[in-house]
mmCIF file with all atom_site columns, C-alpha atoms in Angstrom:
data_model
loop_
_atom_site.group_PDB
_atom_site.id
_atom_site.type_symbol
_atom_site.label_atom_id
_atom_site.label_alt_id
_atom_site.label_comp_id
_atom_site.label_asym_id
_atom_site.label_entity_id
_atom_site.label_seq_id
_atom_site.pdbx_PDB_ins_code
_atom_site.Cartn_x
_atom_site.Cartn_y
_atom_site.Cartn_z
_atom_site.occupancy
_atom_site.B_iso_or_equiv
_atom_site.pdbx_formal_charge
_atom_site.auth_seq_id
_atom_site.auth_comp_id
_atom_site.auth_asym_id
_atom_site.auth_atom_id
_atom_site.pdbx_PDB_model_num
ATOM 1  C CA . UNK A 1 1  ? 0.000  0.000  0.000   1.00 0.00 ? 11 UNK A CA 1
ATOM 2  C CA . UNK A 1 2  ? 2.817  2.386  0.893   1.00 0.00 ? 12 UNK A CA 1
ATOM 3  C CA . UNK A 1 3  ? 4.475  1.856  -2.481  1.00 0.00 ? 13 UNK A CA 1
ATOM 4  C CA . UNK A 1 4  ? 1.237  2.698  -4.279  1.00 0.00 ? 14 UNK A CA 1
ATOM 5  C CA . UNK A 1 5  ? 0.863  5.902  -2.268  1.00 0.00 ? 15 UNK A CA 1
ATOM 6  C CA . UNK A 1 6  ? 4.492  6.768  -3.034  1.00 0.00 ? 16 UNK A CA 1
ATOM 7  C CA . UNK A 1 7  ? 3.947  6.115  -6.731  1.00 0.00 ? 17 UNK A CA 1
ATOM 8  C CA . UNK A 1 8  ? 0.794  8.219  -6.726  1.00 0.00 ? 18 UNK A CA 1
ATOM 9  C CA . UNK A 1 9  ? 2.675  11.058 -5.034  1.00 0.00 ? 19 UNK A CA 1
ATOM 10 C CA . UNK A 1 10 ? 5.447  10.768 -7.615  1.00 0.00 ? 20 UNK A CA 1
ATOM 11 C CA . UNK A 1 11 ? 2.946  10.926 -10.481 1.00 0.00 ? 21 UNK A CA 1
ATOM 12 C CA . UNK A 1 12 ? 1.258  13.925 -8.851  1.00 0.00 ? 22 UNK A CA 1
ATOM 13 C CA . UNK A 1 13 ? 4.618  15.685 -8.461  1.00 0.00 ? 23 UNK A CA 1
ATOM 14 C CA . UNK A 1 14 ? 5.550  15.008 -12.078 1.00 0.00 ? 24 UNK A CA 1
ATOM 15 C CA . UNK A 1 15 ? 2.150  16.252 -13.253 1.00 0.00 ? 25 UNK A CA 1
ATOM 16 C CA . UNK A 1 16 ? 2.457  19.438 -11.203 1.00 0.00 ? 26 UNK A CA 1
ATOM 17 C CA . UNK A 1 17 ? 6.011  19.977 -12.416 1.00 0.00 ? 27 UNK A CA 1
ATOM 18 C CA . UNK A 1 18 ? 4.938  19.537 -16.036 1.00 0.00 ? 28 UNK A CA 1
ATOM 19 C CA . UNK A 1 19 ? 2.085  22.001 -15.529 1.00 0.00 ? 29 UNK A CA 1
ATOM 20 C CA . UNK A 1 20 ? 4.493  24.507 -13.978 1.00 0.00 ? 30 UNK A CA 1
ATOM 21 C CA . UNK A 1 21 ? 6.918  24.091 -16.876 1.00 0.00 ? 31 UNK A CA 1
ATOM 22 C CA . UNK A 1 22 ? 4.067  24.667 -19.316 1.00 0.00 ? 32 UNK A CA 1
ATOM 23 C CA . UNK A 1 23 ? 3.090  27.858 -17.498 1.00 0.00 ? 33 UNK A CA 1
ATOM 24 C CA . UNK A 1 24 ? 6.700  29.067 -17.589 1.00 0.00 ? 34 UNK A CA 1
ATOM 25 C CA . UNK A 1 25 ? 6.878  28.347 -21.317 1.00 0.00 ? 35 UNK A CA 1
ATOM 26 C CA . UNK A 1 26 ? 3.628  30.234 -21.923 1.00 0.00 ? 36 UNK A CA 1
ATOM 27 C CA . UNK A 1 27 ? 4.849  33.179 -19.852 1.00 0.00 ? 37 UNK A CA 1
ATOM 28 C CA . UNK A 1 28 ? 8.130  33.257 -21.764 1.00 0.00 ? 38 UNK A CA 1
ATOM 29 C CA . UNK A 1 29 ? 6.289  33.129 -25.072 1.00 0.00 ? 39 UNK A CA 1
ATOM 30 C CA . UNK A 1 30 ? 3.988  35.933 -23.959 1.00 0.00 ? 40 UNK A CA 1
ATOM 31 C CA . UNK A 1 31 ? 6.968  38.014 -22.853 1.00 0.00 ? 41 UNK A CA 1
ATOM 32 C CA . UNK A 1 32 ? 8.611  37.504 -26.245 1.00 0.00 ? 42 UNK A CA 1
ATOM 33 C CA . UNK A 1 33 ? 5.389  38.541 -27.987 1.00 0.00 ? 43 UNK A CA 1
ATOM 34 C CA . UNK A 1 34 ? 5.112  41.670 -25.847 1.00 0.00 ? 44 UNK A CA 1
ATOM 35 C CA . UNK A 1 35 ? 8.761  42.514 -26.525 1.00 0.00 ? 45 UNK A CA 1
ATOM 36 C CA . UNK A 1 36 ? 8.228  42.084 -30.272 1.00 0.00 ? 46 UNK A CA 1
ATOM 37 C CA . UNK A 1 37 ? 5.192  44.372 -30.122 1.00 0.00 ? 47 UNK A CA 1
ATOM 38 C CA . UNK A 1 38 ? 7.158  46.951 -28.145 1.00 0.00 ? 48 UNK A CA 1
ATOM 39 C CA . UNK A 1 39 ? 9.981  46.780 -30.685 1.00 0.00 ? 49 UNK A CA 1
ATOM 40 C CA . UNK A 1 40 ? 7.513  47.261 -33.536 1.00 0.00 ? 50 UNK A CA 1
ATOM 41 C CA . UNK A 1 41 ? 6.013  50.304 -31.808 1.00 0.00 ? 51 UNK A CA 1
ATOM 42 C CA . UNK A 1 42 ? 9.465  51.745 -31.222 1.00 0.00 ? 52 UNK A CA 1
ATOM 43 C CA . UNK A 1 43 ? 10.425 51.157 -34.852 1.00 0.00 ? 53 UNK A CA 1
ATOM 44 C CA . UNK A 1 44 ? 7.227  52.844 -36.033 1.00 0.00 ? 54 UNK A CA 1
ATOM 45 C CA . UNK A 1 45 ? 7.805  55.821 -33.738 1.00 0.00 ? 55 UNK A CA 1
ATOM 46 C CA . UNK A 1 46 ? 11.385 56.120 -34.964 1.00 0.00 ? 56 UNK A CA 1
ATOM 47 C CA . UNK A 1 47 ? 10.269 55.970 -38.593 1.00 0.00 ? 57 UNK A CA 1
ATOM 48 C CA . UNK A 1 48 ? 7.654  58.653 -37.910 1.00 0.00 ? 58 UNK A CA 1
ATOM 49 C CA . UNK A 1 49 ? 10.227 60.874 -36.214 1.00 0.00 ? 59 UNK A CA 1
ATOM 50 C CA . UNK A 1 50 ? 12.663 60.390 -39.093 1.00 0.00 ? 60 UNK A CA 1
ATOM 51 C CA . UNK A 1 51 ? 9.989  61.217 -41.662 1.00 0.00 ? 61 UNK A CA 1
ATOM 52 C CA . UNK A 1 52 ? 8.948  64.300 -39.691 1.00 0.00 ? 62 UNK A CA 1
ATOM 53 C CA . UNK A 1 53 ? 12.546 65.490 -39.433 1.00 0.00 ? 63 UNK A CA 1
ATOM 54 C CA . UNK A 1 54 ? 13.076 64.905 -43.139 1.00 0.00 ? 64 UNK A CA 1
ATOM 55 C CA . UNK A 1 55 ? 9.904  66.779 -44.060 1.00 0.00 ? 65 UNK A CA 1
ATOM 56 C CA . UNK A 1 56 ? 10.825 69.639 -41.725 1.00 0.00 ? 66 UNK A CA 1
ATOM 57 C CA . UNK A 1 57 ? 14.248 69.863 -43.328 1.00 0.00 ? 67 UNK A CA 1
ATOM 58 C CA . UNK A 1 58 ? 12.684 69.930 -46.784 1.00 0.00 ? 68 UNK A CA 1
ATOM 59 C CA . UNK A 1 59 ? 10.258 72.672 -45.763 1.00 0.00 ? 69 UNK A CA 1
ATOM 60 C CA . UNK A 1 60 ? 13.138 74.728 -44.359 1.00 0.00 ? 70 UNK A CA 1
ATOM 61 C CA . UNK A 1 61 ? 15.004 74.324 -47.655 1.00 0.00 ? 71 UNK A CA 1
ATOM 62 C CA . UNK A 1 62 ? 11.920 75.393 -49.602 1.00 0.00 ? 72 UNK A CA 1
ATOM 63 C CA . UNK A 1 63 ? 11.447 78.415 -47.342 1.00 0.00 ? 73 UNK A CA 1
ATOM 64 C CA . UNK A 1 64 ? 15.103 79.420 -47.813 1.00 0.00 ? 74 UNK A CA 1
ATOM 65 C CA . UNK A 1 65 ? 14.718 79.275 -51.583 1.00 0.00 ? 75 UNK A CA 1
ATOM 66 C CA . UNK A 1 66 ? 11.613 81.473 -51.705 1.00 0.00 ? 76 UNK A CA 1
#
């Protein structure tokens, strides 16, 4: 009887460990997704800033040539 209880406890521990590992994997995946989204937002903001600076420079050049 004791061996069966021990085996059941071992199976329970393995199951809980596997579930915990799955949760860690999901959290890591989510973190990577969030980081990718943050990087995309940063890239878009940088592109917008660069385009704005370029347009401003062009407008200044046009104004100088008037």
